[in-house]
Structures are given as C-alpha cells and as structure tokens.
Amino acid sequence: MDIIKTPDAFQKQCWQWRAQGLRTALVPTMGFLHDGHRSLISHARKNADKVMVSVFLNPTQFAPNEDLDAYPRDFENDCRVATEAGADLLFAPDPAAMYTPDASTWVTVDGPSQGLCATTRPTHFRGVTTVVSKLFMLAMPCLAVFGQKDYQQLAVIRRMVRDLNMPIEIFGHPIVREDDGLALSSRNIYLTPEERARAPHLRKGLVRLQQAAVAGQRDTKALKADLAAYYAENIPLGRIDYIEIVDPESMVPQDTIRQKAVAAVAVYCGKARLIDNIEIEVA
Ligand code: AMP
C-alpha cells in the first residue's frame, strides 16, 4: 500500500488510475481505524479495482470547544488496518496542505444538515461537506463509502452529490457493532469502564423504540418520551443531546411514523458524545 502525503501526488495517482479505465473507490476517515472502518474498506475492495483510504483529522468540522486536540490518533495502526483490509493507497495530508491560510471557500448544504447534530454542532456539516468535496475533487472516485452510523452525514453527502451533479456513487454501509450492540467508534476510547458498561443501552433503547413502532405506536412524541425515560433509567450518567425521529432522506422530524423513518440519538457520556440510529419501517 502506498502512503501519500501531498494533495498533488494523490490527485496525480487517482487521475492516472481513472485514465487507465480502472474503477476507483474512496473511503474517507479521520483515522484511529477500527473494525467499522475495516468493513467499509473491505466493501470498497470488493467493488472497485483500486481502493483509496484517506486519514485526515479535519479541523474545519470541529468547533473550538470540541475534541480536535484530544481526538485519538495511531497512524501505524491505521496503516496496518488499511493494508489488511485491502487498500491500495492511503492519503494522509497535513492540515496545512489541505487548507491554505487564506482559504475562503465553503461547501454548504441546507436541508438535511439542519437539526439533529447541527443543533449543538452548527458549523460541523459545512466542515464535512467542504472536506469531502475537496477529497472528491482530488480523488474523483467512481464510488465513495460512508457509514450509516453517521446517518445525517450520509444524508447530507447524498444531497450534496445529487445537487452538485458529482459523478460519484455513494454507498451507505450498515453500522458495525460490538457484540453487546455498542456501535464501534474512535471516541469509545473516552469511555470509563462504568460508562462503557452502560453504553449498550443506547442501542437497546432504539431497538425497543423500533419494536414499539412496528407494534403500532406511531406517535413520535410518545416514542421519544419513552426512550428518554429508558435512557434516564439505564444510562444515568448520560445526558441526552437529542432524540429525534426523522424522514430518512430529508432529516425532517416526523410527528407520526408513516412507512419509513429513522430514530437518531446523541447522548453525552462523560467525555464521549455517542451517536446511534435505527431505521424503522412500518406497513
Ligand atoms: P470517522 O473516522 O469517524 O470520520 O469515520 C469514517 C467513516 O467510517 C464514516 O463514514 C463513518 O460513518 C464510518 N464509520 C465509523 N464508525 C462506523 C461503524 N461503527 N459502522 C459503520 N461505519 C462506521
């Protein structure tokens, strides 16, 4: 696997592959790779001739009070995981190479980038869409793989790609979980043993909500109140950021569940802010 640090060299290699008629795939990450990332890279491996992984802790998607400096890093392990999962190239630029000091262009998406995570992280998604656009312009992949764990991010990227006619297929990969149901996340390392023991309730509560909806409770206010009570009881150390039930494409909150919806949650658990979601389909 080649490791490339500069945007120019990355673009040159990617465009060379495209000129050779090869199908290329990109998996954007912030590093500290785990089995969730590994699974995304394996999917890319099965669906492309050349697989590129980016490891870039993107400063523009963190607000000044957030955990950019504390975010875990382990570049050696990232290289190992990416190689094992079948990546051909790992792109790991310095922030200074990605953003010149007078960079003044943002890609912003309205609609799905409102509400949910944007309520407490109002500048987060413009950082994501700007860096993903830059990575897309550098790599021009045929396919890009993102995780459904960041459901709103995926919806925002799908909207951006559609609205800007980016010729890139987006694949949303199912959430990879620990055996006890906790979604894998680089930030799980922040959890104390006590918090870690409670964290699987995030998922358990969502499954209960899904079951209640399928069994006939379609009133989202009642479903959300029930989930909040479940979390208060089972994750007493946690502080709920949001519990929402939204349309899976537009991310608009729903009063009543009709056909398809997504329940999405964010809960502060000590130093970690955990997110999770579940798709709901009712007849
Ligand atoms: P991150 O490094 O956290 O920015 O994640 C990079 C990509 O991996 C994003 O598309 C995430 O949604 C995805 N991802 C992270 N954790 C998981 C997981 N547990 N299951 C599936 N995808 C994940």
Coordinates of C-alpha atoms and ligand atoms in Angstrom, one line a residue:
M1 CA 0.0 0.0 0.0
D2 CA 1.3 3.4 -1.0
I3 CA 1.2 6.2 1.6
I4 CA 0.8 9.7 0.0
K5 CA 1.0 12.9 2.0
T6 CA 0.5 15.7 -0.6
P7 CA -2.7 16.5 -2.4
D8 CA -0.9 17.0 -5.7
A9 CA 0.7 13.5 -5.7
F10 CA -2.7 12.0 -4.5
Q11 CA -4.6 13.6 -7.4
K12 CA -2.0 12.6 -9.9
Q13 CA -2.2 8.9 -8.9
C14 CA -6.0 8.9 -8.7
W15 CA -6.4 10.5 -12.1
Q16 CA -3.9 8.1 -13.6
W17 CA -6.0 5.2 -12.5
R18 CA -9.1 6.7 -13.9
A19 CA -7.3 7.3 -17.2
Q20 CA -6.5 3.6 -17.3
G21 CA -10.2 2.9 -17.1
L22 CA -10.0 1.5 -13.5
R23 CA -12.9 1.6 -11.1
T24 CA -11.7 3.5 -8.0
A25 CA -13.2 3.8 -4.6
L26 CA -12.6 6.2 -1.7
V27 CA -13.2 5.7 2.0
P28 CA -12.8 9.0 3.9
T29 CA -11.9 8.7 7.6
M30 CA -10.4 10.7 10.4
G31 CA -8.1 7.8 11.4
F32 CA -7.8 5.7 14.6
L33 CA -9.2 3.0 12.4
H34 CA -11.3 0.2 13.9
D35 CA -13.4 -2.7 12.6
G36 CA -16.1 -0.4 11.4
H37 CA -13.6 1.4 9.1
R38 CA -12.2 -2.0 8.1
S39 CA -15.6 -3.2 7.0
L40 CA -16.0 0.0 4.8
I41 CA -12.6 -0.6 3.2
S42 CA -13.4 -4.3 2.6
H43 CA -16.7 -3.2 0.9
A44 CA -14.7 -0.9 -1.3
R45 CA -12.2 -3.7 -2.1
K46 CA -15.0 -5.9 -3.3
N47 CA -16.5 -3.2 -5.5
A48 CA -13.5 -1.5 -7.1
D49 CA -10.2 -2.1 -8.8
K50 CA -8.3 0.5 -6.7
V51 CA -9.1 1.4 -3.1
M52 CA -8.1 4.7 -1.6
V53 CA -8.4 5.5 2.1
S54 CA -8.0 9.0 3.5
V55 CA -6.9 9.6 7.0
F56 CA -7.4 13.2 7.8
L57 CA -8.5 14.7 11.1
N58 CA -10.3 17.6 9.5
P59 CA -10.1 20.7 11.7
T60 CA -12.9 22.6 10.0
Q61 CA -15.6 20.1 11.2
F62 CA -14.6 20.7 14.9
A63 CA -15.7 23.8 16.8
P64 CA -13.1 25.4 19.0
N65 CA -14.6 23.9 22.2
E66 CA -14.6 20.3 20.7
D67 CA -12.2 17.4 20.9
L68 CA -9.9 18.0 18.0
D69 CA -6.7 18.1 20.1
A70 CA -7.8 15.1 22.2
Y71 CA -9.0 13.0 19.3
P72 CA -7.2 9.7 19.4
R73 CA -4.5 9.0 16.7
D74 CA -2.5 5.9 15.8
F75 CA -1.1 6.2 12.4
E76 CA 0.9 3.0 12.5
N77 CA -2.3 1.1 13.3
D78 CA -4.2 3.0 10.6
C79 CA -1.7 1.8 8.0
R80 CA -1.9 -1.8 9.3
V81 CA -5.8 -1.9 9.2
A82 CA -6.0 -0.2 5.8
T83 CA -3.4 -2.6 4.3
E84 CA -5.1 -5.7 5.8
A85 CA -8.5 -4.6 4.5
G86 CA -7.0 -4.3 1.0
A87 CA -6.4 -0.6 0.4
D88 CA -4.0 0.3 -2.4
L89 CA -3.3 3.8 -1.2
L90 CA -3.6 5.8 2.0
F91 CA -3.8 9.5 1.7
A92 CA -2.7 11.3 4.9
P93 CA -2.2 15.0 4.3
D94 CA -1.2 17.6 6.9
P95 CA -4.0 20.2 7.6
A96 CA -1.7 22.9 6.2
A97 CA -1.5 21.1 2.9
M98 CA -5.3 20.8 2.7
Y99 CA -6.2 24.4 3.8
T100 CA -4.1 27.4 2.8
P101 CA -4.2 30.2 5.4
D102 CA -6.5 32.3 3.2
A103 CA -8.8 29.5 2.1
S104 CA -12.2 31.2 1.8
T105 CA -14.5 28.7 0.1
W106 CA -17.1 26.6 1.9
V107 CA -19.5 24.0 0.5
T108 CA -22.7 24.3 2.5
V109 CA -25.8 22.1 2.2
D110 CA -29.1 23.3 3.6
G111 CA -32.0 20.9 4.3
P112 CA -30.6 17.7 5.8
S113 CA -27.8 19.5 7.5
Q114 CA -30.2 21.2 9.9
G115 CA -31.4 19.8 13.2
L116 CA -30.1 16.7 15.0
C117 CA -26.3 17.0 15.3
A118 CA -26.3 20.5 13.8
T119 CA -28.2 21.9 16.7
T120 CA -25.3 21.5 19.1
R121 CA -22.6 21.5 16.3
P122 CA -23.8 24.3 14.0
T123 CA -20.6 24.5 11.9
H124 CA -19.9 20.8 11.8
F125 CA -21.5 19.8 8.5
R126 CA -20.1 22.7 6.4
G127 CA -16.7 21.4 7.5
V128 CA -17.6 17.9 6.5
T129 CA -19.1 18.8 3.1
T130 CA -16.1 21.1 2.3
V131 CA -13.5 18.5 3.1
V132 CA -15.4 15.7 1.3
S133 CA -15.8 17.9 -1.7
K134 CA -12.0 18.6 -1.7
L135 CA -11.3 14.8 -1.3
F136 CA -13.7 14.1 -4.2
M137 CA -12.1 16.7 -6.4
L138 CA -8.7 15.2 -5.7
A139 CA -9.6 11.6 -6.0
M140 CA -12.6 11.8 -8.4
P141 CA -13.6 8.3 -7.2
C142 CA -16.2 6.2 -9.0
L143 CA -17.5 5.1 -5.6
A144 CA -17.3 6.5 -2.1
V145 CA -18.2 4.6 1.0
F146 CA -19.6 6.1 4.2
G147 CA -21.1 4.6 7.4
Q148 CA -24.7 4.7 8.3
K149 CA -23.5 5.3 11.9
D150 CA -23.3 8.9 10.9
Y151 CA -26.7 8.8 9.3
Q152 CA -27.2 12.6 9.0
Q153 CA -23.7 13.0 7.5
L154 CA -24.6 10.3 4.9
A155 CA -27.9 12.1 4.1
V156 CA -26.1 15.4 3.7
I157 CA -23.4 13.9 1.4
R158 CA -26.1 12.2 -0.7
R159 CA -27.8 15.6 -1.1
M160 CA -24.6 17.4 -2.0
V161 CA -23.7 14.8 -4.6
R162 CA -27.2 14.9 -6.1
D163 CA -27.4 18.7 -6.1
L164 CA -24.0 19.4 -7.5
N165 CA -24.1 16.5 -10.1
M166 CA -21.0 14.9 -8.7
P167 CA -20.4 11.8 -10.8
I168 CA -19.8 9.6 -7.7
E169 CA -21.8 6.7 -6.4
I170 CA -22.3 6.8 -2.7
F171 CA -22.6 3.6 -0.7
G172 CA -24.0 3.7 2.9
H173 CA -22.5 0.9 4.9
P174 CA -24.5 -0.7 7.8
I175 CA -23.3 0.1 11.3
V176 CA -20.7 -2.3 12.7
R177 CA -21.2 -3.0 16.4
E178 CA -19.5 -4.7 19.3
D179 CA -21.1 -8.0 20.4
D180 CA -23.1 -6.1 23.1
G181 CA -24.6 -3.7 20.5
L182 CA -22.5 -0.6 21.0
A183 CA -21.6 0.9 17.6
L184 CA -17.9 1.0 17.1
S185 CA -16.4 4.5 17.3
S186 CA -13.0 6.0 17.6
R187 CA -14.5 8.0 20.5
N188 CA -15.5 4.9 22.5
I189 CA -11.9 5.1 23.9
Y190 CA -13.0 8.1 26.0
L191 CA -15.5 5.9 28.0
T192 CA -14.7 4.9 31.6
P193 CA -15.4 1.2 32.4
E194 CA -18.6 2.3 34.1
E195 CA -19.8 4.4 31.1
R196 CA -18.8 1.6 28.8
A197 CA -20.9 -0.9 30.7
R198 CA -24.0 1.4 30.3
A199 CA -23.3 2.4 26.7
P200 CA -25.0 -0.6 25.0
H201 CA -28.3 0.7 26.3
L202 CA -28.1 3.3 23.6
R203 CA -28.8 0.6 21.0
K204 CA -31.2 -1.4 23.3
G205 CA -33.4 1.7 23.7
L206 CA -33.5 2.2 20.0
V207 CA -34.5 -1.4 19.3
R208 CA -37.3 -1.1 21.9
L209 CA -38.5 2.1 20.1
Q210 CA -38.4 0.3 16.8
Q211 CA -40.4 -2.6 18.2
A212 CA -43.0 -0.3 19.7
A213 CA -43.4 1.5 16.4
V214 CA -43.8 -1.8 14.5
A215 CA -46.3 -2.9 17.1
G216 CA -48.5 0.1 16.4
Q217 CA -47.2 3.2 18.3
R218 CA -46.8 5.7 15.5
D219 CA -46.9 8.9 17.7
T220 CA -43.3 10.1 17.7
K221 CA -43.8 12.3 20.8
A222 CA -44.8 9.2 22.9
L223 CA -41.9 7.1 21.4
K224 CA -39.3 9.8 22.1
A225 CA -40.6 10.3 25.7
D226 CA -40.4 6.6 26.3
L227 CA -36.9 6.4 25.0
A228 CA -35.8 9.4 27.1
A229 CA -37.2 7.6 30.2
Y230 CA -35.4 4.4 29.3
Y231 CA -32.1 6.3 28.9
A232 CA -32.6 8.2 32.2
E233 CA -33.1 4.8 34.0
N234 CA -30.4 2.8 32.2
I235 CA -27.7 5.4 31.3
P236 CA -28.0 7.5 34.5
L237 CA -24.5 9.0 33.8
G238 CA -25.6 10.1 30.3
R239 CA -27.0 13.5 29.2
I240 CA -29.3 13.4 26.2
D241 CA -28.3 15.8 23.4
Y242 CA -31.2 14.8 21.2
I243 CA -33.7 12.1 20.4
E244 CA -35.3 12.5 17.0
I245 CA -37.4 10.6 14.6
V246 CA -36.9 11.9 11.1
D247 CA -37.5 11.2 7.5
P248 CA -34.5 9.1 6.3
E249 CA -33.7 11.4 3.3
S250 CA -34.7 14.9 4.3
M251 CA -33.9 14.5 8.1
V252 CA -37.1 16.5 8.8
P253 CA -38.6 15.5 12.2
Q254 CA -41.9 13.5 11.9
D255 CA -44.9 13.8 14.2
T256 CA -46.3 10.4 13.0
I257 CA -44.4 7.5 11.6
R258 CA -45.5 6.7 8.0
Q259 CA -43.7 3.9 6.2
K260 CA -40.1 4.8 6.7
A261 CA -38.3 6.8 9.4
V262 CA -35.1 6.9 11.3
A263 CA -34.7 7.3 15.0
A264 CA -31.4 9.0 15.8
V265 CA -29.9 9.9 19.2
A266 CA -26.9 11.6 20.6
V267 CA -26.0 11.2 24.3
Y268 CA -23.1 12.7 26.2
C269 CA -21.5 10.0 28.3
G270 CA -18.6 11.5 30.3
K271 CA -16.1 12.8 27.7
A272 CA -17.7 11.0 24.8
R273 CA -20.7 12.1 22.8
L274 CA -22.2 8.8 21.5
I275 CA -24.5 8.7 18.5
D276 CA -26.6 5.9 17.1
N277 CA -29.7 5.4 15.0
I278 CA -32.1 2.8 13.8
E279 CA -34.2 2.5 10.7
I280 CA -37.9 1.9 11.1
E281 CA -40.3 0.5 8.5
V282 CA -44.0 0.1 9.2
A283 CA -46.7 -1.3 7.0
Ligands
AMP1 P1 -14.7 8.7 11.1 O1 -13.3 8.3 11.1 O2 -15.3 8.5 12.5 O3 -15.0 10.0 10.5 O4 -15.5 7.7 10.2 C1 -15.2 7.4 8.9 C2 -16.3 6.7 8.2 O5 -16.5 5.5 8.9 C3 -17.6 7.4 8.3 O6 -18.3 7.3 7.0 C4 -18.3 6.7 9.4 O7 -19.7 6.8 9.3 C5 -17.8 5.3 9.2 N1 -18.0 4.6 10.5 C6 -17.4 4.9 11.7 N2 -17.8 4.0 12.6 C7 -18.6 3.1 12.0 C8 -19.3 1.9 12.4 N3 -19.3 1.5 13.7 N4 -20.0 1.3 11.5 C9 -20.0 1.7 10.2 N5 -19.4 2.8 9.7 C10 -18.7 3.5 10.6

